[in-house]
CSV table of C-alpha atoms in Angstrom, one decimal:
chain,number,residue,atom,x,y,z
L,140,MET,CA,0.1,-0.5,-0.4
L,141,PRO,CA,2.7,2.4,-1.1
L,142,TYR,CA,-0.5,5.5,-0.3
L,143,LEU,CA,-0.9,7.0,2.8
L,144,LEU,CA,-3.2,9.5,4.7
L,145,ILE,CA,-2.5,10.6,8.3
L,146,SER,CA,-5.0,13.7,9.6
L,147,THR,CA,-5.8,14.8,12.7
L,148,GLN,CA,-7.8,18.0,14.4
L,149,ILE,CA,-6.3,21.9,14.5
L,150,ARG,CA,-7.3,22.1,18.3
L,151,LEU,CA,-4.9,18.5,18.2
L,152,GLU,CA,-1.4,19.3,17.4
L,153,VAL,CA,-0.2,17.4,19.9
L,154,GLY,CA,-2.3,14.5,19.0
L,155,PRO,CA,-4.2,11.9,18.5
L,156,THR,CA,-2.6,11.7,15.3
L,157,MET,CA,-5.4,9.4,12.6
L,158,VAL,CA,-3.0,7.0,10.8
L,159,GLY,CA,-5.1,4.7,8.6
L,160,ASP,CA,-8.3,3.2,8.6
L,161,GLU,CA,-9.6,-0.3,9.3
L,162,HIS,CA,-8.4,-1.8,5.9
L,163,SER,CA,-4.8,-0.3,6.3
L,164,ASP,CA,-2.1,-2.9,6.7
L,165,PRO,CA,-1.4,-4.1,9.6
L,166,HIS,CA,2.1,-4.8,10.0
L,167,LEU,CA,2.7,-0.6,9.8
L,168,MET,CA,0.2,0.4,11.7
L,169,SER,CA,1.9,-2.3,14.7
L,170,ILE,CA,5.8,-0.4,13.5
L,171,LEU,CA,3.5,3.6,14.5
L,172,GLY,CA,1.7,1.5,17.7
L,173,ALA,CA,-1.6,2.6,16.8
L,174,THR,CA,-4.9,1.2,17.5
L,175,LYS,CA,-7.9,0.3,15.6
L,176,ARG,CA,-10.9,2.5,17.5
L,177,ASN,CA,-14.4,2.7,16.2
L,178,THR,CA,-15.7,6.4,17.4
L,179,LEU,CA,-19.9,5.6,18.3
L,180,GLY,CA,-22.0,6.2,15.5
L,181,ASN,CA,-19.4,5.9,12.8
L,182,ASN,CA,-19.6,2.3,10.5
L,183,PHE,CA,-15.9,2.4,10.4
L,184,CYS,CA,-12.2,2.3,12.6
L,185,GLU,CA,-9.5,4.3,12.4
L,186,TYR,CA,-6.4,3.7,13.8
L,187,TYR,CA,-5.0,6.4,16.4
L,188,VAL,CA,-1.5,7.0,17.5
L,189,ASN,CA,-0.8,9.5,20.7
L,190,ASP,CA,2.0,11.0,18.9
L,191,ALA,CA,2.1,14.1,17.6
L,192,PRO,CA,1.5,14.8,13.7
L,193,ARG,CA,5.4,16.0,12.9
L,194,VAL,CA,6.6,12.7,15.3
L,195,VAL,CA,4.6,10.5,12.9
L,196,LEU,CA,5.8,11.6,10.0
L,197,ASP,CA,9.8,11.8,10.9
L,198,LYS,CA,8.8,7.8,12.0
L,199,LEU,CA,7.3,7.3,8.2
L,200,GLU,CA,10.5,9.3,6.2
L,201,ARG,CA,12.7,7.0,8.3
L,202,LEU,CA,10.8,4.2,6.5
L,203,GLY,CA,10.2,5.0,3.5
L,204,TYR,CA,7.7,7.7,3.6
L,205,ARG,CA,7.6,11.0,1.5
L,206,VAL,CA,5.4,13.8,1.6
L,207,LEU,CA,2.9,14.8,-1.8
L,208,SER,CA,0.9,17.3,-0.5
L,209,MET,CA,-0.8,18.8,3.0
L,210,THR,CA,-3.9,20.5,3.5
L,211,GLY,CA,-6.6,22.6,6.0
L,212,VAL,CA,-10.1,20.9,5.3
L,213,GLY,CA,-12.5,23.0,8.2
L,214,GLN,CA,-11.0,22.4,11.2
L,215,THR,CA,-8.5,19.1,10.7
L,216,LEU,CA,-5.0,18.7,9.2
L,217,VAL,CA,-4.6,16.7,6.8
L,218,TRP,CA,-0.8,14.5,5.2
L,219,CYS,CA,-0.8,12.8,1.3
L,220,LEU,CA,2.3,10.5,1.6
L,221,HIS,CA,3.2,7.8,-0.5
L,222,ARG,CA,6.2,5.2,-0.3
L,223,GLU,CA,8.3,4.7,-4.1
């Protein structure tokens, strides 16, 4: 899975950071220390880490991921990463 989206709420710049959905690579989620959560009212799960986005981005860079783009959507910050 070469593409990855991570995000956080603007008021939570220090974490937690959403690092994947229920279809994400379990091995990668394990390396990041992510846990799967199901938020009340959602019919899907997401993986979260308690780290700040900067820490997650550093970890992913060491694993060969590079940021393709970053944007703000409402009160959410989103990064799109790709691994060759």
